[in-house]
Amino acid sequence: MKAFTYERPASAAEAAAAAARTPGSKFIAGGTNLLDLMKLQIETPTHLVDVNNIGLDRIEPTDQGGLRIGALVRNTDLAADPRIRGDYGLLSRAIVSGASGQLRNKATTAGNLLQRTRCPYFYDTDMPCNKRSPGMGCAAIGGLNANHAILGVSEACIATHPSDMAVAMRVLDAAVETVAPGGATRSIPIADFHRLPGNTPHIETVLEPGELITAVTLPKSRGGVQLYRKVRERASYAFATVSVALIAKVEEGHLTVDRLAFGGLAHKPWRVEQAERTVADADSIADIVLAGARPTQQNAYKLPLVRRTLSAILEPAREGASR
Ligand SMILES: Cc1cc2nc3c(=O)[nH]c(=O)nc-3n(C[C@H](O)[C@H](O)[C@H](O)COP(=O)(O)OP(=O)(O)OC[C@H]3O[C@@H](n4cnc5c(N)ncnc54)[C@H](O)[C@@H]3O)c2cc1C
Ligand code: SF4
């Protein structure tokens, strides 16, 4: 690990200002991703701004009937909150499907959204990777890419976004609140927050340098049957091969897909608006979702897996049971 300086400001505005003051600064929250990357010298911040003492650790109701989740709320606390379990059940389910209990106790809301890809070449500094070192090339294209993206890919990068929580937040129409070093605040719809790789896979979000996430807001609950299904190589402690977040409405046995998003398929949570409120059988939805897919030989298995995962989530949805 490279030497760095450290400070622990007392407010969000101070934290953003501190990050702007020292070039090469990074915020540190739970540290469960950042520290690993620092040990590998993939992240080499000169200065750490610890945001654990700035009071962003509460979940509060909004005037619009939704919830405002502080950036520092731990994943365990968010998943266990009775308002989340009752009104946003798929978010709770998505969070507990990720990582381990110990990691979730440390990991924060903002840190989870900003965790970096699990592409093995990104972690291997002997291999070329455009995300780690822009312009170096991509070892995954033509290499081992069974876990990589099939949608929204580019010639520069085929990595997936690893967060389960972000997929749930995408169907819930969350918004990311931030404060910039100058004090300006903004609210970014989660649809616009993560970027596709294009020619600049190292730029993963629309955050500006020094911009601090202060909270994530959820609109009033949409109700309905809320499910999250994650397919992975092991039963626990593994990232999604394919995951599906679903809000469905069931009336007199008739199922309508209200909201639908996928994880494990793209560089960002993949919401499929065209498949919402129109069709409700797995094959028709999969045809829409996979229309622009560009699989490799090794990850083409994700095409039938999307169909099967959709079948597996629509069945309990039809029964009207939130599992
Ligand atoms: C073994 C293992 C298995 C895992 N499995 C899963 C899984 O299955 N599913 C899943 O979703 N996740 C999984 N994770 C990832 C885990 O969820 C993330 O490491 C965690 O959510 C990151 O949160 P953190 O608070 O520790 O972030 P940190 O490591 O502290 O920070 C991550 C990034 O966010 C930035 N940051 C943090 N807070 C802010 C802020 N307020 N504003 C701006 N920038 C900020 C940091 O600068 C850094 O770049 C796994 C992790 C491990 C180690
Ligand atoms: S897929 Fe993306 S993260 Fe992986 S090696 Fe290629 S450029 Fe790097």
GROMACS .gro file of C-alpha atoms and ligand atoms in nm:
model
  384
    1MET     CA    1   0.000   0.000   0.000
    2LYS     CA    2   0.127   0.348  -0.083
    3ALA     CA    3   0.159   0.613   0.189
    4PHE     CA    4  -0.137   0.850   0.229
    5THR     CA    5  -0.258   1.118   0.466
    6TYR     CA    6  -0.590   1.098   0.647
    7GLU     CA    7  -0.855   1.324   0.793
    8ARG     CA    8  -1.196   1.281   0.950
    9PRO     CA    9  -1.417   1.589   0.888
   10ALA     CA   10  -1.735   1.657   1.086
   11SER     CA   11  -1.981   1.753   0.810
   12ALA     CA   12  -2.065   1.665   0.451
   13ALA     CA   13  -1.972   2.011   0.324
   14GLU     CA   14  -1.634   1.990   0.502
   15ALA     CA   15  -1.573   1.643   0.356
   16ALA     CA   16  -1.636   1.761  -0.001
   17ALA     CA   17  -1.417   2.069   0.055
   18ALA     CA   18  -1.142   1.851   0.204
   19ALA     CA   19  -1.146   1.621  -0.099
   20ALA     CA   20  -1.114   1.919  -0.332
   21ARG     CA   21  -0.828   2.071  -0.129
   22THR     CA   22  -0.594   1.773  -0.176
   23PRO     CA   23  -0.556   1.639  -0.532
   24GLY     CA   24  -0.569   1.259  -0.537
   25SER     CA   25  -0.815   1.237  -0.244
   26LYS     CA   26  -1.066   0.956  -0.199
   27PHE     CA   27  -1.355   0.926   0.044
   28ILE     CA   28  -1.350   0.617   0.263
   29ALA     CA   29  -1.671   0.474   0.411
   30GLY     CA   30  -1.680   0.104   0.511
   31GLY     CA   31  -1.352   0.051   0.329
   32THR     CA   32  -1.453  -0.301   0.220
   33ASN     CA   33  -1.375  -0.234  -0.146
   34LEU     CA   34  -1.142   0.064  -0.135
   35LEU     CA   35  -0.890  -0.090   0.106
   36ASP     CA   36  -0.862  -0.409  -0.102
   37LEU     CA   37  -0.791  -0.196  -0.409
   38MET     CA   38  -0.535   0.013  -0.218
   39LYS     CA   39  -0.351  -0.300  -0.105
   40LEU     CA   40  -0.324  -0.405  -0.470
   41GLN     CA   41  -0.221  -0.049  -0.567
   42ILE     CA   42  -0.509  -0.028  -0.812
   43GLU     CA   43  -0.638   0.268  -0.612
   44THR     CA   44  -0.355   0.491  -0.493
   45PRO     CA   45  -0.510   0.788  -0.310
   46THR     CA   46  -0.271   1.043  -0.165
   47HIS     CA   47  -0.527   1.147   0.097
   48LEU     CA   48  -0.823   0.968   0.259
   49VAL     CA   49  -1.127   1.166   0.370
   50ASP     CA   50  -1.306   0.946   0.622
   51VAL     CA   51  -1.680   1.013   0.602
   52ASN     CA   52  -1.780   0.799   0.901
   53ASN     CA   53  -1.824   1.098   1.131
   54ILE     CA   54  -2.050   1.325   0.927
   55GLY     CA   55  -2.389   1.213   1.054
   56LEU     CA   56  -2.529   1.059   0.733
   57ASP     CA   57  -2.638   0.740   0.906
   58ARG     CA   58  -3.015   0.782   0.936
   59ILE     CA   59  -3.316   0.666   0.736
   60GLU     CA   60  -3.586   0.933   0.741
   61PRO     CA   61  -3.929   0.979   0.582
   62THR     CA   62  -3.954   1.237   0.300
   63ASP     CA   63  -4.237   1.487   0.255
   64GLN     CA   64  -4.337   1.295  -0.061
   65GLY     CA   65  -4.407   0.974   0.134
   66GLY     CA   66  -4.076   0.803   0.051
   67LEU     CA   67  -3.753   0.749   0.242
   68ARG     CA   68  -3.420   0.928   0.253
   69ILE     CA   69  -3.135   0.686   0.322
   70GLY     CA   70  -2.816   0.846   0.453
   71ALA     CA   71  -2.504   0.761   0.252
   72LEU     CA   72  -2.345   0.605   0.561
   73VAL     CA   73  -2.633   0.373   0.652
   74ARG     CA   74  -2.480   0.025   0.676
   75ASN     CA   75  -2.614  -0.241   0.440
   76THR     CA   76  -2.722  -0.457   0.737
   77ASP     CA   77  -2.921  -0.173   0.894
   78LEU     CA   78  -3.084  -0.081   0.563
   79ALA     CA   79  -3.190  -0.440   0.488
   80ALA     CA   80  -3.331  -0.482   0.841
   81ASP     CA   81  -3.520  -0.152   0.863
   82PRO     CA   82  -3.893  -0.235   0.906
   83ARG     CA   83  -3.996   0.039   0.656
   84ILE     CA   84  -3.763  -0.111   0.393
   85ARG     CA   85  -3.875  -0.467   0.468
   86GLY     CA   86  -4.241  -0.366   0.456
   87ASP     CA   87  -4.258  -0.122   0.164
   88TYR     CA   88  -3.944  -0.192  -0.042
   89GLY     CA   89  -3.904  -0.566   0.016
   90LEU     CA   90  -3.695  -0.631  -0.294
   91LEU     CA   91  -3.429  -0.387  -0.173
   92SER     CA   92  -3.397  -0.577   0.153
   93ARG     CA   93  -3.377  -0.907  -0.037
   94ALA     CA   94  -3.118  -0.776  -0.283
   95ILE     CA   95  -2.891  -0.651  -0.004
   96VAL     CA   96  -2.895  -0.973   0.197
   97SER     CA   97  -2.818  -1.171  -0.119
   98GLY     CA   98  -2.483  -0.988  -0.139
   99ALA     CA   99  -2.147  -1.037   0.034
  100SER     CA  100  -2.143  -1.176   0.391
  101GLY     CA  101  -2.291  -1.063   0.722
  102GLN     CA  102  -1.957  -0.919   0.834
  103LEU     CA  103  -1.913  -0.723   0.510
  104ARG     CA  104  -2.271  -0.594   0.518
  105ASN     CA  105  -2.214  -0.469   0.873
  106LYS     CA  106  -1.937  -0.241   0.743
  107ALA     CA  107  -2.050  -0.164   0.387
  108THR     CA  108  -2.246   0.157   0.333
  109THR     CA  109  -2.518   0.270   0.095
  110ALA     CA  110  -2.293   0.504  -0.105
  111GLY     CA  111  -1.996   0.265  -0.098
  112ASN     CA  112  -2.211  -0.014  -0.236
  113LEU     CA  113  -2.324   0.196  -0.533
  114LEU     CA  114  -1.963   0.295  -0.603
  115GLN     CA  115  -1.794  -0.044  -0.560
  116ARG     CA  116  -1.586  -0.133  -0.861
  117THR     CA  117  -1.617  -0.422  -1.104
  118ARG     CA  118  -1.510  -0.774  -1.010
  119CYS     CA  119  -1.353  -0.841  -1.350
  120PRO     CA  120  -1.046  -1.049  -1.256
  121TYR     CA  121  -0.821  -0.863  -1.501
  122PHE     CA  122  -0.908  -0.534  -1.331
  123TYR     CA  123  -0.756  -0.683  -1.013
  124ASP     CA  124  -0.449  -0.830  -1.191
  125THR     CA  125  -0.198  -0.549  -1.246
  126ASP     CA  126   0.009  -0.770  -1.480
  127MET     CA  127  -0.277  -0.773  -1.734
  128PRO     CA  128  -0.401  -0.494  -1.963
  129CYS     CA  129  -0.723  -0.330  -1.853
  130ASN     CA  130  -0.876  -0.011  -1.995
  131LYS     CA  131  -1.068   0.050  -1.676
  132ARG     CA  132  -0.757   0.041  -1.457
  133SER     CA  133  -0.517   0.196  -1.710
  134PRO     CA  134  -0.701   0.377  -1.994
  135GLY     CA  135  -0.567   0.289  -2.340
  136MET     CA  136  -0.392  -0.034  -2.232
  137GLY     CA  137  -0.646  -0.270  -2.392
  138CYS     CA  138  -0.886  -0.524  -2.244
  139ALA     CA  139  -0.761  -0.866  -2.140
  140ALA     CA  140  -1.114  -0.998  -2.090
  141ILE     CA  141  -1.205  -0.960  -2.459
  142GLY     CA  142  -1.044  -1.275  -2.595
  143GLY     CA  143  -0.959  -1.393  -2.242
  144LEU     CA  144  -1.162  -1.557  -1.967
  145ASN     CA  145  -1.497  -1.378  -1.980
  146ALA     CA  146  -1.765  -1.622  -1.865
  147ASN     CA  147  -1.888  -1.377  -1.600
  148HIS     CA  148  -1.879  -1.069  -1.818
  149ALA     CA  149  -2.145  -0.845  -1.972
  150ILE     CA  150  -2.365  -0.925  -2.270
  151LEU     CA  151  -2.555  -0.594  -2.291
  152GLY     CA  152  -2.432  -0.239  -2.338
  153VAL     CA  153  -2.075  -0.362  -2.397
  154SER     CA  154  -1.810  -0.174  -2.594
  155GLU     CA  155  -1.483  -0.258  -2.771
  156ALA     CA  156  -1.304  -0.111  -2.469
  157CYS     CA  157  -1.468  -0.303  -2.181
  158ILE     CA  158  -1.714  -0.586  -2.116
  159ALA     CA  159  -1.717  -0.571  -1.735
  160THR     CA  160  -2.034  -0.599  -1.527
  161HIS     CA  161  -2.142  -0.381  -1.238
  162PRO     CA  162  -2.137  -0.598  -0.926
  163SER     CA  163  -2.386  -0.430  -0.689
  164ASP     CA  164  -2.709  -0.612  -0.601
  165MET     CA  165  -2.841  -0.310  -0.413
  166ALA     CA  166  -2.806  -0.088  -0.721
  167VAL     CA  167  -3.027  -0.322  -0.927
  168ALA     CA  168  -3.302  -0.300  -0.665
  169MET     CA  169  -3.267   0.077  -0.646
  170ARG     CA  170  -3.303   0.099  -1.024
  171VAL     CA  171  -3.650  -0.056  -1.022
  172LEU     CA  172  -3.743   0.157  -0.722
  173ASP     CA  173  -3.660   0.480  -0.912
  174ALA     CA  174  -3.412   0.593  -0.648
  175ALA     CA  175  -3.221   0.921  -0.675
  176VAL     CA  176  -2.868   0.993  -0.553
  177GLU     CA  177  -2.821   1.317  -0.357
  178THR     CA  178  -2.480   1.481  -0.358
  179VAL     CA  179  -2.287   1.783  -0.240
  180ALA     CA  180  -2.004   1.933  -0.449
  181PRO     CA  181  -1.689   2.090  -0.303
  182GLY     CA  182  -1.834   2.440  -0.359
  183GLY     CA  183  -2.145   2.346  -0.159
  184ALA     CA  184  -2.386   2.296  -0.453
  185THR     CA  185  -2.624   2.003  -0.413
  186ARG     CA  186  -2.798   1.794  -0.676
  187SER     CA  187  -3.023   1.491  -0.707
  188ILE     CA  188  -2.931   1.241  -0.980
  189PRO     CA  189  -3.187   0.980  -1.094
  190ILE     CA  190  -3.022   0.642  -1.050
  191ALA     CA  191  -3.093   0.571  -1.419
  192ASP     CA  192  -2.839   0.841  -1.505
  193PHE     CA  193  -2.591   0.773  -1.226
  194HIS     CA  194  -2.388   0.479  -1.362
  195ARG     CA  195  -2.238   0.500  -1.713
  196LEU     CA  196  -2.194   0.244  -1.989
  197PRO     CA  197  -1.827   0.175  -2.073
  198GLY     CA  198  -1.803   0.331  -2.421
  199ASN     CA  199  -1.446   0.449  -2.481
  200THR     CA  200  -1.401   0.558  -2.120
  201PRO     CA  201  -1.471   0.259  -1.895
  202HIS     CA  202  -1.261   0.416  -1.618
  203ILE     CA  203  -1.532   0.684  -1.574
  204GLU     CA  204  -1.804   0.480  -1.407
  205THR     CA  205  -2.050   0.740  -1.278
  206VAL     CA  206  -2.151   1.100  -1.344
  207LEU     CA  207  -1.997   1.219  -1.014
  208GLU     CA  208  -1.756   1.510  -1.047
  209PRO     CA  209  -1.419   1.509  -0.863
  210GLY     CA  210  -1.473   1.572  -0.491
  211GLU     CA  211  -1.851   1.530  -0.516
  212LEU     CA  212  -1.982   1.346  -0.210
  213ILE     CA  213  -2.293   1.129  -0.199
  214THR     CA  214  -2.502   1.239   0.099
  215ALA     CA  215  -2.811   1.018   0.059
  216VAL     CA  216  -3.025   0.803  -0.166
  217THR     CA  217  -3.395   0.885  -0.182
  218LEU     CA  218  -3.673   0.641  -0.259
  219PRO     CA  219  -4.011   0.763  -0.386
  220LYS     CA  220  -4.332   0.644  -0.218
  221SER     CA  221  -4.355   0.265  -0.236
  222ARG     CA  222  -4.514   0.122  -0.551
  223GLY     CA  223  -4.646  -0.172  -0.349
  224GLY     CA  224  -4.708  -0.486  -0.552
  225VAL     CA  225  -4.525  -0.814  -0.528
  226GLN     CA  226  -4.155  -0.734  -0.491
  227LEU     CA  227  -3.900  -1.006  -0.565
  228TYR     CA  228  -3.524  -1.031  -0.618
  229ARG     CA  229  -3.370  -1.347  -0.759
  230LYS     CA  230  -2.995  -1.393  -0.787
  231VAL     CA  231  -2.822  -1.675  -0.975
  232ARG     CA  232  -2.458  -1.729  -0.879
  233GLU     CA  233  -2.189  -1.991  -0.875
  234ARG     CA  234  -2.220  -2.063  -0.501
  235ALA     CA  235  -2.523  -2.039  -0.275
  236SER     CA  236  -2.369  -1.750  -0.082
  237TYR     CA  237  -2.080  -1.508  -0.085
  238ALA     CA  238  -2.068  -1.472  -0.463
  239PHE     CA  239  -2.154  -1.202  -0.715
  240ALA     CA  240  -2.450  -1.239  -0.952
  241THR     CA  241  -2.419  -1.428  -1.276
  242VAL     CA  242  -2.769  -1.304  -1.353
  243SER     CA  243  -3.004  -1.129  -1.111
  244VAL     CA  244  -3.357  -0.998  -1.155
  245ALA     CA  245  -3.543  -0.735  -0.955
  246LEU     CA  246  -3.916  -0.738  -1.014
  247ILE     CA  247  -4.222  -0.545  -0.903
  248ALA     CA  248  -4.537  -0.716  -1.027
  249LYS     CA  249  -4.905  -0.647  -0.986
  250VAL     CA  250  -5.141  -0.942  -0.959
  251GLU     CA  251  -5.515  -0.887  -1.001
  252GLU     CA  252  -5.758  -1.178  -1.021
  253GLY     CA  253  -5.473  -1.411  -1.105
  254HIS     CA  254  -5.354  -1.187  -1.390
  255LEU     CA  255  -4.988  -1.077  -1.367
  256THR     CA  256  -4.854  -0.742  -1.488
  257VAL     CA  257  -4.485  -0.662  -1.481
  258ASP     CA  258  -4.465  -0.317  -1.324
  259ARG     CA  259  -4.088  -0.273  -1.298
  260LEU     CA  260  -3.800  -0.496  -1.411
  261ALA     CA  261  -3.420  -0.469  -1.391
  262PHE     CA  262  -3.128  -0.707  -1.423
  263GLY     CA  263  -2.786  -0.743  -1.265
  264GLY     CA  264  -2.489  -0.939  -1.396
  265LEU     CA  265  -2.563  -0.847  -1.758
  266ALA     CA  266  -2.416  -0.501  -1.807
  267HIS     CA  267  -2.185  -0.226  -1.683
  268LYS     CA  268  -2.479  -0.078  -1.491
  269PRO     CA  269  -2.810  -0.202  -1.352
  270TRP     CA  270  -3.010  -0.289  -1.664
  271ARG     CA  271  -3.371  -0.171  -1.653
  272VAL     CA  272  -3.597  -0.279  -1.938
  273GLU     CA  273  -3.883  -0.031  -1.967
  274GLN     CA  274  -4.011  -0.186  -2.295
  275ALA     CA  275  -4.088  -0.507  -2.106
  276GLU     CA  276  -4.289  -0.328  -1.837
  277ARG     CA  277  -4.671  -0.312  -1.829
  278THR     CA  278  -4.699  -0.497  -2.161
  279VAL     CA  279  -4.601  -0.861  -2.143
  280ALA     CA  280  -4.584  -1.106  -1.860
  281ASP     CA  281  -4.439  -1.429  -1.992
  282ALA     CA  282  -4.072  -1.516  -1.957
  283ASP     CA  283  -3.995  -1.580  -2.324
  284SER     CA  284  -4.153  -1.259  -2.454
  285ILE     CA  285  -3.973  -1.055  -2.190
  286ALA     CA  286  -3.642  -1.230  -2.258
  287ASP     CA  287  -3.679  -1.159  -2.631
  288ILE     CA  288  -3.710  -0.788  -2.554
  289VAL     CA  289  -3.431  -0.784  -2.295
  290LEU     CA  290  -3.183  -0.976  -2.508
  291ALA     CA  291  -3.257  -0.804  -2.842
  292GLY     CA  292  -2.926  -0.614  -2.844
  293ALA     CA  293  -2.714  -0.875  -2.666
  294ARG     CA  294  -2.351  -0.920  -2.774
  295PRO     CA  295  -2.236  -1.233  -2.587
  296THR     CA  296  -1.895  -1.394  -2.613
  297GLN     CA  297  -1.854  -1.767  -2.669
  298GLN     CA  298  -1.796  -1.815  -2.295
  299ASN     CA  299  -2.084  -1.610  -2.161
  300ALA     CA  300  -2.351  -1.701  -2.418
  301TYR     CA  301  -2.496  -1.930  -2.149
  302LYS     CA  302  -2.639  -1.611  -1.995
  303LEU     CA  303  -2.896  -1.593  -2.279
  304PRO     CA  304  -3.089  -1.907  -2.176
  305LEU     CA  305  -3.014  -1.830  -1.811
  306VAL     CA  306  -3.201  -1.499  -1.840
  307ARG     CA  307  -3.506  -1.690  -1.970
  308ARG     CA  308  -3.489  -1.946  -1.690
  309THR     CA  309  -3.435  -1.686  -1.420
  310LEU     CA  310  -3.735  -1.492  -1.548
  311SER     CA  311  -3.949  -1.808  -1.543
  312ALA     CA  312  -3.832  -1.877  -1.191
  313ILE     CA  313  -3.923  -1.530  -1.065
  314LEU     CA  314  -4.255  -1.495  -1.251
  315GLU     CA  315  -4.395  -1.816  -1.104
  316PRO     CA  316  -4.397  -1.700  -0.739
  317ALA     CA  317  -4.499  -1.351  -0.857
  318ARG     CA  318  -4.808  -1.503  -1.015
  319GLU     CA  319  -4.893  -1.666  -0.687
  320GLY     CA  320  -4.884  -1.314  -0.543
  321ALA     CA  321  -4.631  -1.407  -0.280
  322SER     CA  322  -4.346  -1.171  -0.198
  323ARG     CA  323  -4.058  -1.405  -0.123
  324LIG     C1  324  -1.573  -1.100  -0.061
  324LIG     C2  325  -1.673  -0.996  -0.103
  324LIG     C3  326  -1.795  -1.037  -0.155
  324LIG     C4  327  -1.888  -0.940  -0.194
  324LIG     N1  328  -2.008  -0.981  -0.248
  324LIG     C5  329  -2.097  -0.886  -0.291
  324LIG     C6  330  -2.219  -0.922  -0.355
  324LIG     O1  331  -2.250  -1.041  -0.374
  324LIG     N2  332  -2.303  -0.823  -0.393
  324LIG     C7  333  -2.274  -0.691  -0.375
  324LIG     O2  334  -2.355  -0.605  -0.412
  324LIG     N3  335  -2.158  -0.653  -0.317
  324LIG     C8  336  -2.070  -0.747  -0.276
  324LIG     N4  337  -1.952  -0.709  -0.220
  324LIG     C9  338  -1.913  -0.569  -0.225
  324LIG    C10  339  -1.952  -0.490  -0.104
  324LIG     O3  340  -2.092  -0.477  -0.105
  324LIG    C11  341  -1.883  -0.354  -0.120
  324LIG     O4  342  -1.746  -0.374  -0.093
  324LIG    C12  343  -1.938  -0.250  -0.029
  324LIG     O5  344  -2.075  -0.230  -0.051
  324LIG    C13  345  -1.865  -0.118  -0.044
  324LIG     O6  346  -1.911  -0.030   0.057
  324LIG     P1  347  -1.809   0.044   0.151
  324LIG     O7  348  -1.888   0.137   0.237
  324LIG     O8  349  -1.720  -0.051   0.223
  324LIG     O9  350  -1.728   0.126   0.043
  324LIG     P2  351  -1.575   0.176   0.043
  324LIG    O10  352  -1.485   0.060   0.014
  324LIG    O11  353  -1.546   0.260   0.164
  324LIG    O12  354  -1.580   0.274  -0.082
  324LIG    C14  355  -1.609   0.227  -0.212
  324LIG    C15  356  -1.599   0.347  -0.307
  324LIG    O13  357  -1.701   0.442  -0.277
  324LIG    C16  358  -1.645   0.571  -0.254
  324LIG     N5  359  -1.733   0.633  -0.153
  324LIG    C17  360  -1.772   0.580  -0.035
  324LIG     N6  361  -1.861   0.661   0.025
  324LIG    C18  362  -1.879   0.767  -0.057
  324LIG    C19  363  -1.962   0.884  -0.053
  324LIG     N7  364  -2.046   0.906   0.049
  324LIG     N8  365  -1.956   0.971  -0.155
  324LIG    C20  366  -1.872   0.949  -0.261
  324LIG     N9  367  -1.791   0.842  -0.269
  324LIG    C21  368  -1.796   0.751  -0.170
  324LIG    C22  369  -1.504   0.545  -0.208
  324LIG    O14  370  -1.420   0.655  -0.233
  324LIG    C23  371  -1.467   0.424  -0.293
  324LIG    O15  372  -1.429   0.467  -0.421
  324LIG    C24  373  -1.857  -0.803  -0.178
  324LIG    C25  374  -1.735  -0.763  -0.123
  324LIG    C26  375  -1.643  -0.858  -0.086
  324LIG    C27  376  -1.512  -0.812  -0.029
  325SF4     S1  377  -1.358  -0.602  -1.913
  325SF4    FE1  378  -1.320  -0.393  -1.845
  325SF4     S2  379  -1.247  -0.422  -1.636
  325SF4    FE2  380  -1.219  -0.620  -1.741
  325SF4     S3  381  -1.014  -0.621  -1.835
  325SF4    FE3  382  -1.153  -0.539  -1.986
  325SF4     S4  383  -1.140  -0.318  -1.957
  325SF4    FE4  384  -1.065  -0.411  -1.770
   0.00000   0.00000   0.00000
